[in-house]
Amino acid sequence: MELIQEMATHLPLFWWGGLAIIGLCVGSFLNVLIYRLPIMIDRAQQANRAEPSAFTSVEAGDNAPSFDLLLPASRCPECGEPIKWQHNIPLFSWLYLRGTSHCCKKQISTGYPLTELAAMIIALLSGFLIPPGLSLLGVLIFSWLLLALAIIDGKTWLLPDALTYPLLWLGLLFNLKETFISLPDAVVGAVAGYCLLWGFNFLTSRWVNKNCMGNGDFKLTAAIAAWCGWQCLPQLLLLAALSGIISILLLRLLSGRSFKTAIPFGPGLAIAGLLQISGLIVI
Ligand SMILES: [Zn+2]
């Protein structure tokens, strides 16, 4: 460990600058993903519901404006004015404009710069703990995807397949060469992770007459275990449940919410996943 940190302090300045810039740019992209993906899912579901039968000639959503990760270009959430590139520089534009929009001077959510800052901190911290190589790339992808999933689940109670599935496949691919754990441990982890949570939900739903978890939680657990192995599962679920309990206590203390307040499980799983992968790389 000391050896890696000693190596890290000898890495050139442009390496750290590059890592920080990449972190900020990824954070900016994650903001787009966090905002647009739930809307894209909602639109797709609406289009499916409105889908005409195969016997009609009317096509649903014919005139729907295109809305994806690239289009339309970024606009001010208040007045709809397109955002110029100089007002869209991650973190710095928000600081320069003192948290307001350039066009109508309305307050811009602190969530945007905080996501960019978190992505940058992930990049720098990972760079400090892991030497340049496949492990570093893996940890960065793993952590950034978990960051996006945690925020999306926290805001919308959704864990999109478009993120959980790639996280799972990438975990298996990175472990083809035992980057973090052996491939059999990864495969067994993914299957066991999914089955454990599905089984838990199956039993508890019979007891309380409602689902306590969603399919996304099963897939996210499987995905994390594909990176960290089946051995991580007891600690992962314990830590995720613990962060859930702490969140409920904080909500009770800070905003007086009831102890029965339902909270999404994804953020807790994400925090637990980050701790688990840290345990694998920091020896
Ligand atoms: Zn505006």
Short mmCIF file of N, CA, C and O in Angstrom, two decimals, residues 64-178:
data_model
loop_
_atom_site.label_atom_id
_atom_site.label_comp_id
_atom_site.label_asym_id
_atom_site.label_seq_id
_atom_site.Cartn_x
_atom_site.Cartn_y
_atom_site.Cartn_z
N ALA A 64 -43.42 12.68 -31.93
CA ALA A 64 -42.68 12.95 -30.69
C ALA A 64 -41.30 13.53 -31.02
O ALA A 64 -40.59 12.99 -31.87
N PRO A 65 -40.93 14.65 -30.36
CA PRO A 65 -39.60 15.20 -30.61
C PRO A 65 -38.54 14.24 -30.09
O PRO A 65 -38.77 13.56 -29.10
N SER A 66 -37.40 14.18 -30.78
CA SER A 66 -36.38 13.22 -30.32
C SER A 66 -35.80 13.68 -28.99
O SER A 66 -35.55 14.86 -28.77
N PHE A 67 -35.66 12.73 -28.09
CA PHE A 67 -35.12 13.03 -26.76
C PHE A 67 -34.25 11.86 -26.36
O PHE A 67 -34.73 10.76 -26.10
N ASP A 68 -32.94 12.08 -26.41
CA ASP A 68 -32.02 11.03 -25.96
C ASP A 68 -30.86 11.68 -25.24
O ASP A 68 -30.96 12.83 -24.81
N LEU A 69 -29.74 10.94 -25.12
CA LEU A 69 -28.63 11.50 -24.34
C LEU A 69 -27.92 12.63 -25.10
O LEU A 69 -27.21 13.43 -24.50
N LEU A 70 -28.14 12.71 -26.42
CA LEU A 70 -27.45 13.73 -27.21
C LEU A 70 -28.37 14.89 -27.61
O LEU A 70 -27.93 16.03 -27.71
N LEU A 71 -29.63 14.56 -27.86
CA LEU A 71 -30.57 15.57 -28.34
C LEU A 71 -31.76 15.71 -27.39
O LEU A 71 -32.21 14.72 -26.85
N PRO A 72 -32.34 16.88 -27.22
CA PRO A 72 -31.85 18.17 -27.70
C PRO A 72 -30.61 18.62 -26.92
O PRO A 72 -30.30 18.05 -25.88
N ALA A 73 -29.94 19.68 -27.43
CA ALA A 73 -28.75 20.20 -26.75
C ALA A 73 -29.16 20.75 -25.39
O ALA A 73 -30.34 21.06 -25.16
N SER A 74 -28.18 20.86 -24.47
CA SER A 74 -28.47 21.32 -23.10
C SER A 74 -29.17 22.68 -23.11
O SER A 74 -28.75 23.58 -23.83
N ARG A 75 -30.23 22.79 -22.30
CA ARG A 75 -30.97 24.03 -22.20
C ARG A 75 -31.12 24.44 -20.75
O ARG A 75 -31.01 23.61 -19.86
N CYS A 76 -31.38 25.73 -20.54
CA CYS A 76 -31.64 26.22 -19.19
C CYS A 76 -32.93 25.58 -18.68
O CYS A 76 -33.95 25.63 -19.36
N PRO A 77 -32.89 24.96 -17.48
CA PRO A 77 -34.10 24.29 -16.98
C PRO A 77 -35.24 25.27 -16.70
O PRO A 77 -36.39 24.88 -16.63
N GLU A 78 -34.91 26.58 -16.54
CA GLU A 78 -35.94 27.56 -16.21
C GLU A 78 -36.60 28.16 -17.46
O GLU A 78 -37.81 28.13 -17.60
N CYS A 79 -35.77 28.72 -18.39
CA CYS A 79 -36.36 29.45 -19.51
C CYS A 79 -36.20 28.72 -20.85
O CYS A 79 -36.76 29.16 -21.86
N GLY A 80 -35.44 27.63 -20.86
CA GLY A 80 -35.32 26.84 -22.09
C GLY A 80 -34.27 27.37 -23.07
O GLY A 80 -34.09 26.81 -24.15
N GLU A 81 -33.56 28.42 -22.70
CA GLU A 81 -32.51 28.99 -23.57
C GLU A 81 -31.35 27.97 -23.71
O GLU A 81 -30.91 27.41 -22.71
N PRO A 82 -30.88 27.73 -24.98
CA PRO A 82 -29.74 26.81 -25.13
C PRO A 82 -28.52 27.30 -24.35
O PRO A 82 -28.27 28.52 -24.30
N ILE A 83 -27.81 26.37 -23.73
CA ILE A 83 -26.64 26.76 -22.92
C ILE A 83 -25.40 26.78 -23.80
O ILE A 83 -25.09 25.79 -24.47
N LYS A 84 -24.69 27.95 -23.81
CA LYS A 84 -23.48 28.06 -24.62
C LYS A 84 -22.36 27.24 -23.97
O LYS A 84 -22.36 27.04 -22.76
N TRP A 85 -21.36 26.83 -24.79
CA TRP A 85 -20.32 25.94 -24.28
C TRP A 85 -19.55 26.58 -23.12
O TRP A 85 -19.19 25.91 -22.15
N GLN A 86 -19.34 27.91 -23.21
CA GLN A 86 -18.56 28.55 -22.14
C GLN A 86 -19.32 28.60 -20.81
O GLN A 86 -18.73 28.87 -19.77
N HIS A 87 -20.65 28.38 -20.88
CA HIS A 87 -21.43 28.34 -19.63
C HIS A 87 -21.73 26.91 -19.21
O HIS A 87 -22.56 26.67 -18.35
N ASN A 88 -21.06 25.97 -19.89
CA ASN A 88 -21.34 24.55 -19.63
C ASN A 88 -20.06 23.80 -19.24
O ASN A 88 -19.99 22.59 -19.38
N ILE A 89 -19.05 24.55 -18.78
CA ILE A 89 -17.79 23.90 -18.37
C ILE A 89 -18.02 23.30 -16.97
O ILE A 89 -18.44 24.03 -16.06
N PRO A 90 -17.78 21.99 -16.83
CA PRO A 90 -18.09 21.34 -15.55
C PRO A 90 -17.52 22.11 -14.36
O PRO A 90 -16.39 22.56 -14.40
N LEU A 91 -18.28 22.23 -13.32
CA LEU A 91 -17.94 22.86 -12.06
C LEU A 91 -17.59 24.35 -12.19
O LEU A 91 -18.17 25.20 -11.51
N PHE A 92 -16.65 24.69 -13.09
CA PHE A 92 -16.15 26.07 -13.17
C PHE A 92 -17.25 27.05 -13.58
O PHE A 92 -17.34 28.15 -13.05
N SER A 93 -18.08 26.65 -14.57
CA SER A 93 -19.15 27.55 -15.00
C SER A 93 -20.11 27.82 -13.85
O SER A 93 -20.56 28.95 -13.66
N TRP A 94 -20.40 26.79 -13.09
CA TRP A 94 -21.33 26.97 -11.95
C TRP A 94 -20.72 27.93 -10.93
O TRP A 94 -21.39 28.81 -10.41
N LEU A 95 -19.41 27.76 -10.67
CA LEU A 95 -18.73 28.65 -9.71
C LEU A 95 -18.67 30.07 -10.26
O LEU A 95 -18.95 31.04 -9.57
N TYR A 96 -18.31 30.20 -11.57
CA TYR A 96 -18.17 31.52 -12.20
C TYR A 96 -19.50 32.27 -12.20
O TYR A 96 -19.55 33.47 -11.93
N LEU A 97 -20.59 31.54 -12.50
CA LEU A 97 -21.92 32.17 -12.55
C LEU A 97 -22.59 32.19 -11.17
O LEU A 97 -23.74 32.57 -11.04
N ARG A 98 -21.83 31.82 -10.15
CA ARG A 98 -22.29 31.80 -8.75
C ARG A 98 -23.62 31.06 -8.58
O ARG A 98 -24.54 31.55 -7.92
N GLY A 99 -23.69 29.92 -9.25
CA GLY A 99 -24.85 29.06 -9.06
C GLY A 99 -26.13 29.53 -9.72
O GLY A 99 -27.21 29.04 -9.40
N THR A 100 -26.01 30.53 -10.63
CA THR A 100 -27.22 30.97 -11.33
C THR A 100 -27.07 30.71 -12.82
O THR A 100 -25.96 30.53 -13.33
N SER A 101 -28.20 30.72 -13.55
CA SER A 101 -28.11 30.52 -15.00
C SER A 101 -27.71 31.84 -15.65
O SER A 101 -28.04 32.93 -15.15
N HIS A 102 -27.00 31.75 -16.79
CA HIS A 102 -26.50 32.95 -17.46
C HIS A 102 -27.66 33.76 -18.04
O HIS A 102 -27.63 35.00 -18.04
N CYS A 103 -28.70 33.05 -18.52
CA CYS A 103 -29.78 33.71 -19.26
C CYS A 103 -30.78 34.42 -18.35
O CYS A 103 -31.01 35.62 -18.49
N CYS A 104 -31.34 33.68 -17.38
CA CYS A 104 -32.43 34.30 -16.60
C CYS A 104 -32.07 34.46 -15.12
O CYS A 104 -32.92 34.83 -14.31
N LYS A 105 -30.80 34.19 -14.81
CA LYS A 105 -30.28 34.41 -13.45
C LYS A 105 -31.05 33.62 -12.37
O LYS A 105 -31.11 34.03 -11.22
N LYS A 106 -31.64 32.51 -12.79
CA LYS A 106 -32.33 31.67 -11.80
C LYS A 106 -31.31 30.73 -11.15
O LYS A 106 -30.30 30.38 -11.76
N GLN A 107 -31.61 30.32 -9.91
CA GLN A 107 -30.71 29.44 -9.17
C GLN A 107 -30.61 28.07 -9.86
O GLN A 107 -31.63 27.50 -10.24
N ILE A 108 -29.38 27.59 -10.06
CA ILE A 108 -29.19 26.25 -10.63
C ILE A 108 -28.92 25.28 -9.47
O ILE A 108 -28.16 25.60 -8.57
N SER A 109 -29.53 24.12 -9.53
CA SER A 109 -29.40 23.14 -8.44
C SER A 109 -27.93 22.83 -8.14
O SER A 109 -27.11 22.69 -9.05
N THR A 110 -27.62 22.73 -6.83
CA THR A 110 -26.25 22.38 -6.44
C THR A 110 -25.94 20.91 -6.78
O THR A 110 -24.80 20.50 -6.75
N GLY A 111 -27.00 20.15 -7.12
CA GLY A 111 -26.81 18.74 -7.47
C GLY A 111 -25.85 18.58 -8.65
O GLY A 111 -25.03 17.65 -8.67
N TYR A 112 -25.93 19.49 -9.62
CA TYR A 112 -25.08 19.36 -10.83
C TYR A 112 -23.59 19.47 -10.49
O TYR A 112 -22.82 18.55 -10.80
N PRO A 113 -23.16 20.60 -9.84
CA PRO A 113 -21.72 20.67 -9.52
C PRO A 113 -21.28 19.60 -8.53
O PRO A 113 -20.14 19.14 -8.59
N LEU A 114 -22.19 19.20 -7.62
CA LEU A 114 -21.80 18.18 -6.63
C LEU A 114 -21.52 16.83 -7.31
O LEU A 114 -20.59 16.13 -6.92
N THR A 115 -22.33 16.49 -8.34
CA THR A 115 -22.08 15.24 -9.08
C THR A 115 -20.73 15.32 -9.78
O THR A 115 -19.95 14.35 -9.78
N GLU A 116 -20.45 16.48 -10.41
CA GLU A 116 -19.16 16.65 -11.10
C GLU A 116 -18.00 16.56 -10.12
O GLU A 116 -16.98 15.92 -10.39
N LEU A 117 -18.19 17.18 -8.95
CA LEU A 117 -17.15 17.15 -7.91
C LEU A 117 -16.93 15.71 -7.43
O LEU A 117 -15.79 15.26 -7.29
N ALA A 118 -18.04 14.98 -7.22
CA ALA A 118 -17.93 13.59 -6.74
C ALA A 118 -17.19 12.73 -7.77
O ALA A 118 -16.33 11.92 -7.40
N ALA A 119 -17.51 12.93 -9.06
CA ALA A 119 -16.84 12.14 -10.12
C ALA A 119 -15.35 12.47 -10.15
O ALA A 119 -14.52 11.58 -10.40
N MET A 120 -15.01 13.75 -9.90
CA MET A 120 -13.58 14.14 -9.90
C MET A 120 -12.87 13.54 -8.68
O MET A 120 -11.74 13.03 -8.80
N ILE A 121 -13.53 13.58 -7.53
CA ILE A 121 -12.91 13.02 -6.31
C ILE A 121 -12.68 11.52 -6.49
O ILE A 121 -11.63 10.99 -6.12
N ILE A 122 -13.67 10.83 -7.11
CA ILE A 122 -13.52 9.39 -7.38
C ILE A 122 -12.28 9.16 -8.23
O ILE A 122 -11.47 8.27 -7.97
N ALA A 123 -12.11 10.01 -9.28
CA ALA A 123 -10.96 9.85 -10.19
C ALA A 123 -9.64 10.05 -9.45
O ALA A 123 -8.71 9.24 -9.57
N LEU A 124 -9.56 11.12 -8.65
CA LEU A 124 -8.29 11.44 -7.97
C LEU A 124 -7.97 10.42 -6.88
O LEU A 124 -6.83 9.98 -6.75
N LEU A 125 -8.99 10.05 -6.11
CA LEU A 125 -8.79 9.09 -5.02
C LEU A 125 -8.37 7.72 -5.58
O LEU A 125 -7.44 7.08 -5.08
N SER A 126 -9.05 7.31 -6.68
CA SER A 126 -8.69 6.02 -7.29
C SER A 126 -7.26 6.09 -7.83
O SER A 126 -6.49 5.13 -7.70
N GLY A 127 -6.91 7.23 -8.44
CA GLY A 127 -5.55 7.41 -8.98
C GLY A 127 -4.50 7.36 -7.88
O GLY A 127 -3.37 6.93 -8.10
N PHE A 128 -4.88 7.79 -6.68
CA PHE A 128 -3.96 7.79 -5.56
C PHE A 128 -3.77 6.38 -4.99
O PHE A 128 -2.69 6.00 -4.54
N LEU A 129 -4.87 5.58 -5.05
CA LEU A 129 -4.82 4.25 -4.42
C LEU A 129 -4.36 3.14 -5.36
O LEU A 129 -3.88 2.11 -4.92
N ILE A 130 -4.58 3.35 -6.69
CA ILE A 130 -4.32 2.26 -7.63
C ILE A 130 -3.34 2.74 -8.71
O ILE A 130 -3.53 3.83 -9.27
N PRO A 131 -2.31 1.95 -9.01
CA PRO A 131 -1.39 2.37 -10.08
C PRO A 131 -2.10 2.34 -11.44
O PRO A 131 -3.07 1.60 -11.60
N PRO A 132 -1.62 3.14 -12.41
CA PRO A 132 -2.26 3.15 -13.73
C PRO A 132 -2.32 1.74 -14.31
O PRO A 132 -1.35 0.99 -14.22
N GLY A 133 -3.45 1.37 -14.87
CA GLY A 133 -3.61 0.02 -15.44
C GLY A 133 -5.07 -0.38 -15.49
O GLY A 133 -5.97 0.45 -15.26
N LEU A 134 -5.29 -1.68 -15.75
CA LEU A 134 -6.65 -2.20 -15.93
C LEU A 134 -7.49 -2.06 -14.66
O LEU A 134 -8.68 -1.73 -14.72
N SER A 135 -6.87 -2.28 -13.48
CA SER A 135 -7.61 -2.18 -12.21
C SER A 135 -8.15 -0.77 -12.03
O SER A 135 -9.29 -0.57 -11.61
N LEU A 136 -7.31 0.23 -12.33
CA LEU A 136 -7.73 1.62 -12.16
C LEU A 136 -8.91 1.92 -13.09
O LEU A 136 -9.92 2.49 -12.65
N LEU A 137 -8.79 1.50 -14.35
CA LEU A 137 -9.89 1.73 -15.31
C LEU A 137 -11.17 1.06 -14.80
O LEU A 137 -12.25 1.68 -14.84
N GLY A 138 -11.05 -0.17 -14.31
CA GLY A 138 -12.21 -0.90 -13.81
C GLY A 138 -12.87 -0.19 -12.64
O GLY A 138 -14.08 0.00 -12.62
N VAL A 139 -12.05 0.23 -11.66
CA VAL A 139 -12.60 0.89 -10.47
C VAL A 139 -13.29 2.20 -10.85
O VAL A 139 -14.35 2.54 -10.32
N LEU A 140 -12.70 2.92 -11.82
CA LEU A 140 -13.31 4.19 -12.24
C LEU A 140 -14.69 3.94 -12.86
O LEU A 140 -15.67 4.58 -12.49
N ILE A 141 -14.77 2.98 -13.79
CA ILE A 141 -16.05 2.68 -14.45
C ILE A 141 -17.08 2.21 -13.41
O ILE A 141 -18.21 2.68 -13.38
N PHE A 142 -16.65 1.30 -12.54
CA PHE A 142 -17.52 0.75 -11.48
C PHE A 142 -18.07 1.88 -10.60
O PHE A 142 -19.27 1.99 -10.37
N SER A 143 -17.17 2.75 -10.14
CA SER A 143 -17.58 3.80 -9.20
C SER A 143 -18.47 4.84 -9.87
O SER A 143 -19.46 5.29 -9.29
N TRP A 144 -18.12 5.25 -11.10
CA TRP A 144 -18.94 6.26 -11.78
C TRP A 144 -20.34 5.73 -12.07
O TRP A 144 -21.33 6.45 -11.91
N LEU A 145 -20.42 4.46 -12.49
CA LEU A 145 -21.75 3.90 -12.77
C LEU A 145 -22.57 3.80 -11.48
O LEU A 145 -23.77 4.09 -11.47
N LEU A 146 -21.91 3.41 -10.37
CA LEU A 146 -22.63 3.34 -9.09
C LEU A 146 -23.10 4.72 -8.65
O LEU A 146 -24.20 4.86 -8.11
N LEU A 147 -22.27 5.74 -8.90
CA LEU A 147 -22.65 7.11 -8.54
C LEU A 147 -23.94 7.49 -9.28
O LEU A 147 -24.90 7.99 -8.68
N ALA A 148 -23.96 7.23 -10.59
CA ALA A 148 -25.14 7.58 -11.40
C ALA A 148 -26.36 6.79 -10.92
O ALA A 148 -27.45 7.35 -10.73
N LEU A 149 -26.19 5.48 -10.68
CA LEU A 149 -27.31 4.64 -10.25
C LEU A 149 -27.86 5.09 -8.89
O LEU A 149 -29.08 5.14 -8.70
N ALA A 150 -26.96 5.43 -7.97
CA ALA A 150 -27.40 5.86 -6.63
C ALA A 150 -28.24 7.12 -6.73
O ALA A 150 -29.30 7.23 -6.11
N ILE A 151 -27.79 8.09 -7.54
CA ILE A 151 -28.53 9.36 -7.63
C ILE A 151 -29.87 9.15 -8.35
O ILE A 151 -30.91 9.66 -7.92
N ILE A 152 -29.86 8.36 -9.43
CA ILE A 152 -31.12 8.11 -10.16
C ILE A 152 -32.12 7.41 -9.25
O ILE A 152 -33.29 7.79 -9.17
N ASP A 153 -31.66 6.40 -8.51
CA ASP A 153 -32.57 5.67 -7.62
C ASP A 153 -33.07 6.58 -6.50
O ASP A 153 -34.25 6.56 -6.14
N GLY A 154 -32.17 7.41 -5.97
CA GLY A 154 -32.56 8.33 -4.90
C GLY A 154 -33.62 9.32 -5.36
O GLY A 154 -34.50 9.69 -4.60
N LYS A 155 -33.52 9.73 -6.63
CA LYS A 155 -34.46 10.74 -7.13
C LYS A 155 -35.75 10.13 -7.67
O LYS A 155 -36.81 10.71 -7.53
N THR A 156 -35.63 8.97 -8.34
CA THR A 156 -36.79 8.48 -9.11
C THR A 156 -37.22 7.05 -8.76
O THR A 156 -38.17 6.56 -9.34
N TRP A 157 -36.52 6.38 -7.84
CA TRP A 157 -36.81 4.99 -7.49
C TRP A 157 -36.62 4.07 -8.68
O TRP A 157 -37.29 3.05 -8.80
N LEU A 158 -35.73 4.46 -9.59
CA LEU A 158 -35.47 3.62 -10.76
C LEU A 158 -34.01 3.18 -10.76
O LEU A 158 -33.13 3.97 -10.42
N LEU A 159 -33.77 1.92 -11.11
CA LEU A 159 -32.40 1.47 -11.38
C LEU A 159 -32.43 0.94 -12.82
O LEU A 159 -32.74 -0.22 -13.05
N PRO A 160 -32.14 1.84 -13.80
CA PRO A 160 -32.36 1.47 -15.20
C PRO A 160 -31.52 0.27 -15.65
O PRO A 160 -30.33 0.19 -15.35
N ASP A 161 -32.16 -0.64 -16.40
CA ASP A 161 -31.45 -1.77 -17.01
C ASP A 161 -30.29 -1.28 -17.86
O ASP A 161 -29.26 -1.95 -17.97
N ALA A 162 -30.47 -0.10 -18.47
CA ALA A 162 -29.44 0.45 -19.35
C ALA A 162 -28.13 0.69 -18.60
O ALA A 162 -27.08 0.86 -19.22
N LEU A 163 -28.19 0.72 -17.26
CA LEU A 163 -26.95 0.89 -16.47
C LEU A 163 -26.60 -0.37 -15.69
O LEU A 163 -25.42 -0.72 -15.57
N THR A 164 -27.62 -1.06 -15.13
CA THR A 164 -27.29 -2.24 -14.29
C THR A 164 -26.73 -3.39 -15.14
O THR A 164 -25.79 -4.06 -14.72
N TYR A 165 -27.31 -3.60 -16.34
CA TYR A 165 -26.80 -4.70 -17.18
C TYR A 165 -25.34 -4.45 -17.63
O TYR A 165 -24.49 -5.33 -17.47
N PRO A 166 -25.04 -3.25 -18.19
CA PRO A 166 -23.62 -3.03 -18.56
C PRO A 166 -22.68 -3.18 -17.37
O PRO A 166 -21.58 -3.70 -17.51
N LEU A 167 -23.14 -2.73 -16.18
CA LEU A 167 -22.29 -2.88 -14.98
C LEU A 167 -22.00 -4.36 -14.72
O LEU A 167 -20.88 -4.74 -14.41
N LEU A 168 -23.03 -5.19 -14.90
CA LEU A 168 -22.86 -6.63 -14.67
C LEU A 168 -21.92 -7.24 -15.72
O LEU A 168 -20.94 -7.93 -15.38
N TRP A 169 -22.19 -6.96 -17.02
CA TRP A 169 -21.34 -7.56 -18.08
C TRP A 169 -19.89 -7.10 -17.94
O TRP A 169 -18.97 -7.90 -18.12
N LEU A 170 -19.71 -5.80 -17.62
CA LEU A 170 -18.34 -5.28 -17.50
C LEU A 170 -17.61 -5.94 -16.33
O LEU A 170 -16.41 -6.22 -16.42
N GLY A 171 -18.33 -6.21 -15.24
CA GLY A 171 -17.72 -6.88 -14.09
C GLY A 171 -17.17 -8.25 -14.50
O GLY A 171 -16.04 -8.61 -14.17
N LEU A 172 -18.00 -8.99 -15.26
CA LEU A 172 -17.55 -10.32 -15.71
C LEU A 172 -16.35 -10.19 -16.66
O LEU A 172 -15.38 -10.95 -16.57
N LEU A 173 -16.43 -9.20 -17.57
CA LEU A 173 -15.33 -9.02 -18.55
C LEU A 173 -14.02 -8.65 -17.86
O LEU A 173 -12.97 -9.20 -18.17
N PHE A 174 -14.09 -7.71 -16.89
CA PHE A 174 -12.86 -7.31 -16.19
C PHE A 174 -12.26 -8.48 -15.42
O PHE A 174 -11.05 -8.58 -15.27
N ASN A 175 -13.14 -9.39 -14.93
CA ASN A 175 -12.63 -10.51 -14.14
C ASN A 175 -12.24 -11.72 -15.00
O ASN A 175 -11.82 -12.74 -14.46
N LEU A 176 -12.39 -11.60 -16.33
CA LEU A 176 -11.89 -12.66 -17.22
C LEU A 176 -10.42 -12.90 -16.95
O LEU A 176 -9.92 -14.01 -17.03
N LYS A 177 -9.71 -11.79 -16.64
CA LYS A 177 -8.27 -11.90 -16.35
C LYS A 177 -7.99 -11.71 -14.86
O LYS A 177 -6.92 -11.23 -14.49
N GLU A 178 -8.99 -12.04 -14.03
CA GLU A 178 -8.85 -11.95 -12.57
C GLU A 178 -8.37 -10.57 -12.13
O GLU A 178 -7.50 -10.46 -11.26
#
